[in-house]
C-alpha cells in the first residue's frame, strides 16, 4: 500500500499525481476462498479488514452486487456516537468509538472523523427521565455523557429554538462530546483499500444469488459471475438481509423500511455540533463542505425500493425549521432514500446460524454506520474462531428464542 | 458601423432595441455594494451583463474568477447572496433571480472581494490538490485534525445563513388534475392546448415568468410570423379554458410514486420593499392522472483549457441575453461548437449588430444550411479546429486555436490567436430528463443525437420535444400536440387524435454534431491547463482521469470521489461531459460507465416552502380537554403529554411547585380533590365477539365480567412485555368500553385493529375511538361520596349498591353521566364520564358543590405522587418495553386457563430468569434525599468503571402524606432483596444509600379505596 501523506502529495505533484496506485485492485474472482463476505458496505469491508489484520485470514473475498459503498454506508447521515442505554449495546458501540478514534491513522485514509459532539434534545418529562437514565448508565460504563439544561443547550447551539413557547420546548439534552460525524464514503474506501492491501479480493458487480449448503455446512455461493466456493460465508448486506437469509432457508425477525435523508445547499459554518431530537424528529449536522445534512424518519411500510415518500420529507422540514427557525430560507439541494433492516428490539444481530460456516451481521436499522469498525471487529472474530466474542455474544439470533432482547428503541429506533 | 448599444451609458451593454424588458421601468440595485441599473423584466444576471459586469464570483476550490455561463437553472458560477438581514438568502443563481427595485446582491465565498480574493492562492497549489486530496492528508498528527478541519470548514460553504427567523410565510396546496404538463415551451404549450381542447383538467407549469420556453430566447417563426405571436395566441386560448390552470414561476421539482408531483411556485419576487409577512412561495402537491414532460433541453458546454474564464458562455445563453433581455454579453464574440445549433447564436448576434469574430467548429467541414448561411454573411467559419487555450483571467481577451488531426483526437499545426471578449460554446444538448428519471424511468444514449434520451416511462408519463431529444421546432410542436391528445385520452378525454394541424415552421435542417466530451488539446488532461467539467465543484477533466486511475472508475464512485455533480446546480452542465471523459479514459462507451442518479429536487427548494405552515404552534396539533379553559383560568401550569396539554399543578400565589403538589396530594388524601383525566384513550368495543377479543388481547379473563362491572386490564406486546394498561367496563353482553394510557391511545387502537383485520378476521368486533367524545373527571378523597350525595342524582352512591369496580349511569346535578368506582390514588374515588360538551359545566358544578369540603383540583404531578405512594405503575415510566408483568409484580393478572397475546413469550428462558429486574420501592436511608429519576443503582459504590449496574430509579417523589421521599425502582432480583441496601449513583459521583422495600408505601391492604 502506497502511503497517503502530505509529503506524498507534494512528491507526486511532480508527476501530476499520476502515480497513485488503485485504491483496490480490479479482479476476477478466484474459484475458492477461505471466507466469502457478502456485501461491500461498511460492515462487510471492515470485517474483511479485521479478518486479515487481527486473525491473519487473508484468503477472503468481498462480493458486492453493485459498487463499493453504494448501499447505506454511502447514504447515511454519518452520525457516530456510543451513548446507548443497555450495557450490552453500550459496550459494543463504545468499542467501536474507540476504534474510530484512531482509524484515519490506522487505515491511512482521512475519514474526517470529527468529534464535534452530539446533542440529544428532550422535550418532555418522560424523555427527560429516559435521558437521565441513559446518561447515568453511560457514565457508569465509562462513556462520556453529560446532561444539559436548556440554558446550557442554548449556549452550545445558540441558533436552536429554545423558546418556552415552542410547540415542544427544549427542556434539555444529553451531550456526548466524543460523538460526531465521519465522511461516509471514505469509511468504505478506507477499509476497502486497507483490506485490499492485506490481500483481500474486493469484487464489484458480483451479486450473490444463492447460498450452497451441503449436510448443514456452507460450501459456497452462486453469483452472477459463477459459483464461488468457501466453507465460511459471512453475510453483511444490510437492507437485503431477508433476501440472503431466505437463500439459506432462514427467516430472521427483520423488517426492511425506506429511510430518507437530505442536504441543504452549502453555507458557511453555522452549526458546530450534531443536534438530534426524537420528539420533534429532526437531526441536523453540518458537513465540512458546508451542507446541512438532515436525517428523516423511516417510512412505516416495508420496502426494499430505496424510495421514500415526500410526506416524510415534509415532516422533517417542518421539524427542522421549527427547531432552527433561521434555516427557513435555506434551500434543499437533494434528498434520497436508503433501506434499513430493523430488528424488533432495535438492536443488531451478529451471529452464527444453525448452518455451519454461515454467519449473519444485520439488523442495524437506522444506526449502523457508527458501529462499522466495532461490528467488523467482532464479526471477524466470530468468523475466524467460529464463536462469538463476549461483546457480540448477547447479539445472537438465539435471543429471539430465549427472550433476551436488548430493547434500544429509546436510544436507537428513531435516532441515527 | 453604428453601435447597436444603447447610447445612454448607464447600461453600457444594453442593446438599443428589442428584448422582453420594460424600458419604462428602470430598477436600481446593488451588486457587491455598487449601484447599478436594470429594467423590469431583467434577471440579476442579465442586468449585470448589461452593466458590463463579467466577474461575478470565485470558484469553490481554487477561487478562480468566474462569470455568468448560462441563463437559467443550469448556472454554475453566478451564485449570489441576495437581500439583507432577516431577508437574506444565500446561494441564489443570478440567472434565476428577477430584478427588483432596491435589490442587494453580492458574491459569495470570496474575501476581501471578488476582484481581489485571497483564496486564489489555492490556485497556485492546485498541483498538490488532486481530487480527494483531503482523503490523503491532514491525518498527522491525529489531534491536529480538529484544527485543520476548522480551516477547511471556514473555507467551504458558499453563502451565509440568515441570522434571524424568516419573516415570510409559505403555503401548500393540494390538487388533482387529468394532465399535468411540465414546461411551457412549444412542446408543452402544444400538449396543454390539445389536452385542454379534449376537455381534460390541465395544469401547465413553467419555471419562467412567462410562457414560451425556448421561443422566448430565439427568433423562430411559426406559421410565418414571429413565434411569440403563436405563444400569445396559445396562452390566450389556454387562459380561456375553464379547466386549465396556468402556473408560472413554478418549478416542478419532484416526481414521486403514483404520479405525485411537487411544484414550487414563487409568489413574491420582491425581496426588499414589501411589508411583511407575505406569502413568498407555495408548494403545489399535484396528483396527476397523466403527465407530459416537455422540460426542454440544456445546452452542453465544451471542455477545453481555461474554459472557465469569465466570458465563456453557453451559446444558448448568449442568444437568450441578446434576444430576451436585449443585452450584448460581449462586443467581440467568438463561437466554438461541434454542432449546427450554435450557428443560430451567430445569426442572433449578427442580427443584433454584434460582429462575430469567427466560428470555430470542430467538424472539418461544416456545410449544413446554417453554417452556409453564416459563411454567406462573411463570418469566418474555421472548421476542424478547437480552442486550446483562453487568454485573460478576469475576462476573456482572446483564444488560441489549433487544428484537429485526422484521428480527431489530437491537435496539430500551429497555434493561432484570435482576439475576442466572449466565447459562446455549444457541445450539443442534454434533454432535461430529470423528472423522467425521478419517476423511475431510465435513459439510453442516442449516438446520432449525441445525448441521453428518455427510455420507456415507469409511470403514466410521456416526454415530448427536446426533453425527448427532438430538438427541431416542428418536431416539438408535432410531438406536443400528439402527447397532449394521447394523455387526454388516457385520462378519459377525447379520442387521442390531434385536433389541429401542426403549425408550419421553417426548420433549417441540421447536420449531425460531433460528440466531444473534452476537446483535443496539446497535452493529456492531467497535464493540461485546467479543462473544467464541473465549474461549481472545480472538477477538471484531469481530475476525472486521476480519480479513474485510482479505481474510482464507475460514475457513482467518480461522482462521490471528485464531487462532480454535487454542486447547487446539481451537475446540469457537467455530468454528461464527466461521463464522457470517464468513458474516453476507459476506452469504453459512454453508456457502460454507470449512470447519473437524478435526485429530487430538480432545482433547490426553500426549506420553509416544504415546511409550509406546519411550524411553530402548528407543528403538531395541540389537543386540549373540554375543561382546558378552566385550567388556564385557574393558573394551572401545563405539561405536554403527547399532543395533549394537561394541568401539571395549580400553584396558588406564592406557592412553589413542591408546595402546590403537596397541597393537592393532601387534599386527595384527607378531603376531596378532582383531576381532569379526559386524555386517557377510550375505545368503544362492540360486537358478538367483543368478549372473546378482549380475552385474547388482555392477560386476564373477560368472559365472566358482569355487565356494569369494571376491571383493570394489562396488554402485552408479542414478546410478553407490558405494553399498555387501563380499566375496561362492560356495558352489555356485546359492548365494552376500554381505556388506555394517554400516550398509548393511538398505538393501542391500531394494534387492536391490526389483530382484528390481519390475524383474526373471523372475529366480529367493531372498534371506535371515543377519546374525544367522553370526558372523565376523577373525584378523589374521603369526602368524594358525600359530595356526590349532596348533588341532585338518581344514583345511589352508598357502598352497598355502588361497590368498588362497578359502574352506574344516571343523572348528576342535571347532567347525564356514567360514574365508575375505580381508584388510581388508593382513596375512595369516583370517575365521572360525561359527554365532552357538558364536561366543563359538570366540573364547575363539582367545584361549586365541593367548596364546602375545600375541594382542590390537582394535576398530573400530584396524580403521579398519589399512585406512586400506592405502588401503581405508569406504563412507559416504570416500564420500558423490557418488563414482564411478573417483573412488575402483576403476575396475578396472568390467566392460566386461556391464551393471550404475549403469553407464549413469557415462558422463554430469559423471561423466567431469576435475576430479572423487578419493581420495588426504595427509601433513602437518610429519610430526606429524593433520588433523582433515572438514577442508576449499584451494589458496590467503590467499584471501578465499568460499574456493574443493578437497577435504576423510575419514579421518585417527596411524599407529603408519608413525610418522607419515596421511589419506585427496577432492581435485579429486587423482590428477594427487600430490606437490603443499594446505592444510587449520582452524576456528581456521590452515592445515596437506599433501602429496598415494598413498592406499596401507603395503605398496603387497600382499605381506603374500598370504603
Ligand atoms: C438515510 C440513512 C441515514 C442513516 N444515518 C445513520 C447515521 O447517522 N448514523 C448511523 O450510525 N447509521 C445511519 N444509518 C444506518 C447505516 O447507514 C447502516 O446501518 C449501515 O450502513 C449498514 O451497514 P453497511 O454499511 O454494511 O450496509 P450497506 O452499505 O448497505 O452494505 C450492504 C451491501 O451489500 C450489498 N448487497 C446486497 N445484496 C447483495 C447480494 N445479493 N450480493 C452481493 N452484495 C449484496 C449491497 O449492494 C451493499 O453494498 C443511516 C441509514 C440511512 C439509509
PDB file of N, CA, C and O in Angstrom, chain A residues 161-182:
ATOM      1  N   UNK A 161     -33.875  26.868  18.577  1.00  0.00           N
ATOM      2  CA  UNK A 161     -35.058  27.498  19.156  1.00  0.00           C
ATOM      3  C   UNK A 161     -35.303  26.925  20.548  1.00  0.00           C
ATOM      4  O   UNK A 161     -35.837  25.834  20.692  1.00  0.00           O
ATOM      5  N   UNK A 162     -34.879  27.680  21.565  1.00  0.00           N
ATOM      6  CA  UNK A 162     -35.071  27.189  22.931  1.00  0.00           C
ATOM      7  C   UNK A 162     -36.191  27.956  23.621  1.00  0.00           C
ATOM      8  O   UNK A 162     -36.290  27.948  24.841  1.00  0.00           O
ATOM      9  N   UNK A 163     -37.029  28.582  22.832  1.00  0.00           N
ATOM     10  CA  UNK A 163     -38.101  29.376  23.422  1.00  0.00           C
ATOM     11  C   UNK A 163     -39.083  28.486  24.177  1.00  0.00           C
ATOM     12  O   UNK A 163     -39.443  27.411  23.722  1.00  0.00           O
ATOM     13  N   UNK A 164     -39.526  28.965  25.346  1.00  0.00           N
ATOM     14  CA  UNK A 164     -40.515  28.183  26.087  1.00  0.00           C
ATOM     15  C   UNK A 164     -41.859  28.143  25.359  1.00  0.00           C
ATOM     16  O   UNK A 164     -42.723  27.340  25.707  1.00  0.00           O
ATOM     17  N   UNK A 165     -42.026  28.987  24.365  1.00  0.00           N
ATOM     18  CA  UNK A 165     -43.292  28.994  23.633  1.00  0.00           C
ATOM     19  C   UNK A 165     -43.320  28.016  22.473  1.00  0.00           C
ATOM     20  O   UNK A 165     -44.322  27.919  21.767  1.00  0.00           O
ATOM     21  N   UNK A 166     -42.205  27.332  22.254  1.00  0.00           N
ATOM     22  CA  UNK A 166     -42.195  26.369  21.155  1.00  0.00           C
ATOM     23  C   UNK A 166     -43.278  25.332  21.393  1.00  0.00           C
ATOM     24  O   UNK A 166     -43.709  25.111  22.531  1.00  0.00           O
ATOM     25  N   UNK A 167     -43.718  24.695  20.345  1.00  0.00           N
ATOM     26  CA  UNK A 167     -44.753  23.663  20.498  1.00  0.00           C
ATOM     27  C   UNK A 167     -44.279  22.602  21.483  1.00  0.00           C
ATOM     28  O   UNK A 167     -45.030  22.169  22.351  1.00  0.00           O
ATOM     29  N   UNK A 168     -43.045  22.141  21.316  1.00  0.00           N
ATOM     30  CA  UNK A 168     -42.445  21.237  22.296  1.00  0.00           C
ATOM     31  C   UNK A 168     -41.128  21.859  22.755  1.00  0.00           C
ATOM     32  O   UNK A 168     -40.088  21.628  22.149  1.00  0.00           O
ATOM     33  N   UNK A 169     -41.179  22.680  23.780  1.00  0.00           N
ATOM     34  CA  UNK A 169     -39.970  23.396  24.195  1.00  0.00           C
ATOM     35  C   UNK A 169     -38.828  22.424  24.520  1.00  0.00           C
ATOM     36  O   UNK A 169     -39.064  21.308  24.981  1.00  0.00           O
ATOM     37  N   UNK A 170     -37.616  22.885  24.253  1.00  0.00           N
ATOM     38  CA  UNK A 170     -36.443  22.088  24.597  1.00  0.00           C
ATOM     39  C   UNK A 170     -36.250  22.162  26.105  1.00  0.00           C
ATOM     40  O   UNK A 170     -36.068  23.241  26.666  1.00  0.00           O
ATOM     41  N   UNK A 171     -36.311  21.018  26.766  1.00  0.00           N
ATOM     42  CA  UNK A 171     -36.147  21.024  28.219  1.00  0.00           C
ATOM     43  C   UNK A 171     -34.710  20.723  28.610  1.00  0.00           C
ATOM     44  O   UNK A 171     -34.320  20.913  29.755  1.00  0.00           O
ATOM     45  N   UNK A 172     -33.934  20.237  27.669  1.00  0.00           N
ATOM     46  CA  UNK A 172     -32.535  19.918  27.962  1.00  0.00           C
ATOM     47  C   UNK A 172     -32.029  18.939  26.939  1.00  0.00           C
ATOM     48  O   UNK A 172     -32.681  18.699  25.916  1.00  0.00           O
ATOM     49  N   UNK A 173     -30.870  18.383  27.210  1.00  0.00           N
ATOM     50  CA  UNK A 173     -30.276  17.467  26.238  1.00  0.00           C
ATOM     51  C   UNK A 173     -29.213  16.626  26.899  1.00  0.00           C
ATOM     52  O   UNK A 173     -28.680  16.982  27.949  1.00  0.00           O
ATOM     53  N   UNK A 174     -28.913  15.516  26.266  1.00  0.00           N
ATOM     54  CA  UNK A 174     -27.697  14.810  26.641  1.00  0.00           C
ATOM     55  C   UNK A 174     -26.632  15.219  25.640  1.00  0.00           C
ATOM     56  O   UNK A 174     -26.935  15.561  24.506  1.00  0.00           O
ATOM     57  N   UNK A 175     -25.405  15.215  26.102  1.00  0.00           N
ATOM     58  CA  UNK A 175     -24.301  15.590  25.219  1.00  0.00           C
ATOM     59  C   UNK A 175     -23.217  14.529  25.311  1.00  0.00           C
ATOM     60  O   UNK A 175     -22.762  14.196  26.407  1.00  0.00           O
ATOM     61  N   UNK A 176     -22.844  14.007  24.189  1.00  0.00           N
ATOM     62  CA  UNK A 176     -21.646  13.169  24.150  1.00  0.00           C
ATOM     63  C   UNK A 176     -20.614  13.918  23.316  1.00  0.00           C
ATOM     64  O   UNK A 176     -20.736  14.040  22.104  1.00  0.00           O
ATOM     65  N   UNK A 177     -19.607  14.441  23.999  1.00  0.00           N
ATOM     66  CA  UNK A 177     -18.636  15.275  23.287  1.00  0.00           C
ATOM     67  C   UNK A 177     -17.793  14.468  22.311  1.00  0.00           C
ATOM     68  O   UNK A 177     -17.334  14.978  21.317  1.00  0.00           O
ATOM     69  N   UNK A 178     -17.581  13.204  22.629  1.00  0.00           N
ATOM     70  CA  UNK A 178     -16.762  12.395  21.723  1.00  0.00           C
ATOM     71  C   UNK A 178     -17.546  11.957  20.488  1.00  0.00           C
ATOM     72  O   UNK A 178     -16.989  11.407  19.545  1.00  0.00           O
ATOM     73  N   UNK A 179     -18.845  12.159  20.508  1.00  0.00           N
ATOM     74  CA  UNK A 179     -19.634  11.806  19.335  1.00  0.00           C
ATOM     75  C   UNK A 179     -19.400  12.806  18.222  1.00  0.00           C
ATOM     76  O   UNK A 179     -18.797  13.857  18.435  1.00  0.00           O
ATOM     77  N   UNK A 180     -19.849  12.484  17.045  1.00  0.00           N
ATOM     78  CA  UNK A 180     -19.672  13.407  15.928  1.00  0.00           C
ATOM     79  C   UNK A 180     -20.054  12.771  14.615  1.00  0.00           C
ATOM     80  O   UNK A 180     -21.060  12.050  14.537  1.00  0.00           O
ATOM     81  N   UNK A 181     -19.256  13.065  13.607  1.00  0.00           N
ATOM     82  CA  UNK A 181     -19.558  12.557  12.274  1.00  0.00           C
ATOM     83  C   UNK A 181     -18.279  12.063  11.608  1.00  0.00           C
ATOM     84  O   UNK A 181     -17.187  12.363  12.066  1.00  0.00           O
ATOM     85  N   UNK A 182     -18.456  11.315  10.539  1.00  0.00           N
ATOM     86  CA  UNK A 182     -17.309  10.900   9.730  1.00  0.00           C
ATOM     87  C   UNK A 182     -17.757  10.925   8.275  1.00  0.00           C
ATOM     88  O   UNK A 182     -18.946  10.864   7.988  1.00  0.00           O
TER      89      UNK A 182
END
